[in-house]
Amino acid sequence: MASTVTSAELEAWLRAAAVELAAHADELTALDSAIGDADHGTNMARGFAAVIEKLDAASGGEPTVPALLKSVGMTLVSKVGGASGSLYGTLFLDMAKASPAEDALTLAQAADVVAAGVAGVVGRGHAVVGDKTMIDAWEPAVTALQDAAASGASAADAFAAAAAAAAQGRDATEPLIARKGRASYLGERSAGHIDPGAASTTILLDTLARVTAESASDGKSA
Amino acid sequence: MASTVTSAELEAWLRAAAVELAAHADELTALDSAIGDADHGTNMARGFAAVIEKLDAASGGEPTVPALLKSVGMTLVSKVGGASGSLYGTLFLDMAKASPAEDALTLAQAADVVAAGVAGVVGRGHAVVGDKTMIDAWEPAVTALQDAAASGASAADAFAAAAAAAAQGRDATEPLIARKGRASYLGERSAGHIDPGAASTTILLDTLARVTAESASDGKSA
Amino acid sequence: MKKLINAPDAVLADALRGVAAAHPELAVDHENRLVVSTAPREGRVALISGGGSGHEPLHSGFVGVGMLDAACAGEIFTSPTPDQMLAAAQAVDTGAGVLFIVKNYTGDVLNFEMAAELAADEGIQTASVVVADDVAVQDSTWTAGRRGVGTTVIVEKIAGAAAAEGKSLVDVAAIADKVSRAGRSMGVALTSCTLPAVGHPSFDLPDDEMEVGVGIHGEPGRKRVPLESAHDIAHDIVSAITDDLDFTGAPVIALLSGLGGTPLIELYVIYADIAAALAERGIEIARVLVGDYITSLDMAGCSLTLVKADDELLRLWDAPVNTTALRWGV
Amino acid sequence: MKKLINAPDAVLADALRGVAAAHPELAVDHENRLVVSTAPREGRVALISGGGSGHEPLHSGFVGVGMLDAACAGEIFTSPTPDQMLAAAQAVDTGAGVLFIVKNYTGDVLNFEMAAELAADEGIQTASVVVADDVAVQDSTWTAGRRGVGTTVIVEKIAGAAAAEGKSLVDVAAIADKVSRAGRSMGVALTSCTLPAVGHPSFDLPDDEMEVGVGIHGEPGRKRVPLESAHDIAHDIVSAITDDLDFTGAPVIALLSGLGGTPLIELYVIYADIAAALAERGIEIARVLVGDYITSLDMAGCSLTLVKADDELLRLWDAPVNTTALRWGV
Ligand SMILES: Nc1ncnc2c1ncn2[C@@H]1O[C@H](COP(=O)(O)OP(=O)(O)O)[C@@H](O)[C@H]1O
Ligand SMILES: Nc1ncnc2c1ncn2[C@@H]1O[C@H](COP(=O)(O)OP(=O)(O)O)[C@@H](O)[C@H]1O
Ligand SMILES: [Mg+2]
Ligand SMILES: [Mg+2]
Ligand SMILES: [Mg+2]
Ligand SMILES: [Mg+2]
C-alpha cells in the first residue's frame, strides 16, 4: 500500500488532468457564464495544454517533485491569465517551495505541500471558506488529506478522501453569495450557482485520486 | 358627366392619397426592402403627411390649381428626400408650371398638365419605360389619360383608365432588371420584384380615380 | 429591435441634439438639420456634404477645420432635401463658392442638383463632385452607376485641405474629382441593419452566410456565400478592388471601416489579412485608417476603400484636420 | 456566431498583427502580446496598463504620446499574465519607475501584483492604481469591490499627461489615484456579447429586456428590466451615478462609450438625454467624449463615466495626446 507520491505519478496526474479539463471545458465555462465571464474552461484548458507541451518538451530524466511543480506553476502563471492563472499558479509555485528536493514525497509531506500551496492561494486572494471560491473546495480537501495522512491511509485513499471533500465543498458553494472574484459583483444574484474554480479544483483532485489509485493497482498487479 | 377637375377635387385627392399612402406604407417599404433601402413607404407617408399639414394650415379660399400643385411640390421636395422626393416634387412643380392659373382644369388641360409633370420627372431622372421606375407607371398612365380626354371621356373614367394603365405598368416592372435608381445596383437580382415607385404612383392614380368618381356621383345625386 | 432611441421618427432630431450637446464647437441648425463648422472660413471655398443618416460619423463627424464646412443630415437612409442644402450653402458661402460632395445615389444626386439650381438663383456659385466607388456594382452609363461609399471620407479630407490652402472652387473641385476617380471600395455584411422605422432587419441573412458587396443601405451585393474566415474575406474584397483598378506603383490611402455593429478587435483581425493580401500584390499602403468611418446603422461587417494617391494628395491628407471623427496636426 | 475572425483562439494574435500593420508608429511584441509606444520617454515615468482583450480600443488604442507607454493584451476577457507585464516594464522603464493602471478585477489585480513582485526582483520600481468605478456593484471591503470601467480611460489620459510633464512616480500615481477616486460609471446592455471561444451569447436577454448595470465582460448588473427609451435609460444611469457621488460644483469630464455593437447615431441620441439629465441636476460638463472607448466585444449598449475634475485635471486632460484612439494638440 503506497503512501508516497512520485514525480512520475504527479506527471501522470497532470497529463490526465489536462485531458479532463479539456473534456470539461464547456461545463466550466458554462458555470462561469452564469456568475462570471465565461472563460474559466477555456483558461484552464489552455493552461494545462501548455503544461503538457512543457512536459513533452522537457528532456532528460524525471525532474524532482519541486522542479516539476515549479515548472507547472510558472506555466500556469504565464499561460492562464485571469484570477485562476495567478491563483493556480501560486498554488503550484508555493507547493514547489514547500516541497523537499526529492523524486517522491511521503503522503505526510504531500499533505503539507498541498497545504502550503493552498495557504499561498489564500495569501494572494484573501478568500476564506464561504466566499464561494476555489478555496471552498481546497480547504476541506487539505483537511481531509492531512487527516488521512495522519491516520496512515494509502495515497490513493487519501486523495480520494480529499477529492470527496472538495466535491462537497464545491457543491456547498451553490447557495452561497460570492464575496470574492468576479461573481461577487452579482451580490445576491450569485446564489444558486456552483463556483467554477471550486469545480475545476474538484476535477484536479478527482483526477489525482484516480491516477494514484490506478498506479497503486498497477503496483499491486505488477 | 364632369370632364373638369377642380382644385377642391385635387385637394380631396391629396387628402385621400395621404391616407392611402400611410395605409400602404409598410407594403411600399417592403417592396423597397427587396430591391432598395426600405424607406419608400416611410418617405411617401412622411411627405404626404406634411402636405396635409400644409393644406390644413392654409388660410383663405381655395387656391388656384397651379398654386395648390406648387405648394405640394415644394412640400414634397423639402420633406420627402431621397430619389422620390425630388422626382415627385418635380412632378408637382412641373405640373404647376404647365397649369393655367384657374380653379379648375378641363380634362384635356389636366392630361397636358400631368404629361408636363411626367416630362419633368424624365428630364430629372432620365429614366425611360422599361428602366423599372415610377416612369413605367406614369408613361402609360399619361397615354391613357390623353386618349381618354381625346375621346371625350368623363374625368372619373379618364383617371380610372390612367390608374389601370399605371397598375399594368407597375406589374410589368416585376420581371425587369432595373437600370435606374437604387435597384439598378442589384443588376439581375432586381428582377422578380415590383418597383416601389411604380407602386406608389399607382396608389396616387387609383385614389385620384376614386375621388373623381365619388365627386361625380356626388354631383349626380346632388 | 433593440436600439437606444426614443421613437423611430425622433432618431435624427435626437441625434442632432446629442451632437450639439457633445460638441459645442459645432453649430447645429435643428430646423434645417445642418451641422456647421464655427471655424473661420475667411474668403475660401466652402465644402458641403450630406446624405441619409445612419452612416455616422459620416458626414457630421467630418465637419470642422480642414474638412467639411457643413453637413446636411437626411432622414435615416434618405437623401437630405434641396432646401437643407441651400440653407447650408447660404450659411457657409464666403463668395468663393461651394463644393457639394455627393455620394452617387439617385436621391442624393437629384437633390444636390436641385440645390445647385436654387443656389444659382441666390447667386451662390457651386460645383459638385459625385463619388461612385463601390466595385460591387457593375459600372455602366445605362444605369445609376456605382454607389458612393468610403472614398467620400477621403475626398472630404483632401478637398478640405485644398480649400484650407485657399485654392479656387475649380481647383478644389478638380482635386476632389481626382480623388474620387482614384478610389475603389467593397463591403461585406455579416448581418443586416435594422431601420428604426421598420423595426426588423432589412434582409434575412442566415446564420452561416454573408453578403459580399453589400451596400451601406443594406442593398444586396454581388453574391451571398457561406460565412468565410477573415483571411478569405480579405482576399475576396482586395481582389475585387484591385481587379477593378491597378493600385501598384503609387502610394495608397486605405480606409477599413466597420459597418456599425462590428467591434474594433475584429477590424484589426481582418486588417492583418488585408495588409498581407495587399503586400502580396505589391501594393504600398502609405496611410491607413481602421475604425468606424462610414457605417450602416447596426450592420455587422466592414468595407475596404483604397485610393491611389501621389505626393500632392498625401501632403493634403497629412494637413491638419480637427473634426469630431478625424483629427491630427492640431 | 458571426465574426470577422479566422479561429477563436487566433483572435488576439491576429488582431495584434492588424494593429502592427495599421500603425507602424507602434511597436508590437507578438511573443509577449504587448503594444509599446516608440515615442521617446527620456527619463520620465512610464505608464503601463493592460487587461483582457475584447474592450478595444482599451488599452492598445491609448498607447502613444501623452498616454500609455505600453499595453499588455490578455486573452479575450482574461487578464494578461505577470510575465507579459514584466516584459512591458522592462521595455519601457527609464529608471524613473513604472505606473501600473489596473482595472479592479481579481485576475488583473493579482497578476499585476505578481508582476510588481517580479519587477521589484529586477530592480524596477513600480506603483499601481486600481480603478474601481462601476456603481452597479455594491462597494464593500468584504468583496472584490467594484469593477473598473470607463474611468480607466480618463486615468490613462491624465496620468499620461502628468508623466509627460516629468512628474515623479509618486506624483503621477497620486494624480492617477485622484482621478480614479473621482470617477463613477454605469453601463446598460441591450444584447449580450459573444465570446469567440464560446460561440453563443454569454447570457440570454429577451428581445424586450435590457440589463442595467452590466459589466464589460457580460457580468449581470443591478437588474433586468423591460427595454426603456433612451430618455429613461439616460435618467436611470445618471441617477445611479450621481446618487453615488455628488458631481455638482466642479467641472466634470464625461465619457459616453458604446459597448461595441451600438452605432454612433444611437450614442448621440442617448447623449442628448444624458446631457439634459445632467443639466437638470446642475452638473457642468466641461469635457466630453462620445464613441467607442471601452467596449465589450459585440455587445449593444453603452456606458457612462463621469469624473469630477478641477483646473489641474482639466489642464492635464487638454495636454497633447497622440494615440490611435485619442488624439489632439499634435
Ligand atoms: N480571491 C479569490 N480567491 C480564491 N479564488 C478566487 C478568487 N477570485 C476568484 N477565484 C476563483 O477563480 C475562479 C474564476 O477563474 P477564471 O474564470 O479563470 O478567472 P476570471 O475570474 O479572471 O475570469 C472563480 O470561480 C473562483 O473560484
Ligand atoms: N432615375 C429615376 N427616374 C425615375 N424614378 C426613379 C429614378 N430613380 C428612382 N426612381 C424611383 O424612386 C423610387 C425609390 O424611391 P425612394 O425609396 O423613396 O428613394 P431612395 O431610392 O432614394 O431610397 C424607385 O422605386 C423608383 O420608382
Ligand atoms: Mg472567468
Ligand atoms: Mg428607398
Ligand atoms: Mg432612401
Ligand atoms: Mg476572465
Coordinates of C-alpha atoms in Angstrom, one line a residue, chain C residues 137 163 173 199 229 319:
Chain C
V137 CA -21.8 47.3 -58.6
A163 CA -9.9 74.6 -49.6
A173 CA -13.4 70.5 -57.4
G199 CA -38.2 47.5 -36.8
S229 CA -12.8 33.3 -42.5
A319 CA -2.6 68.6 -43.5

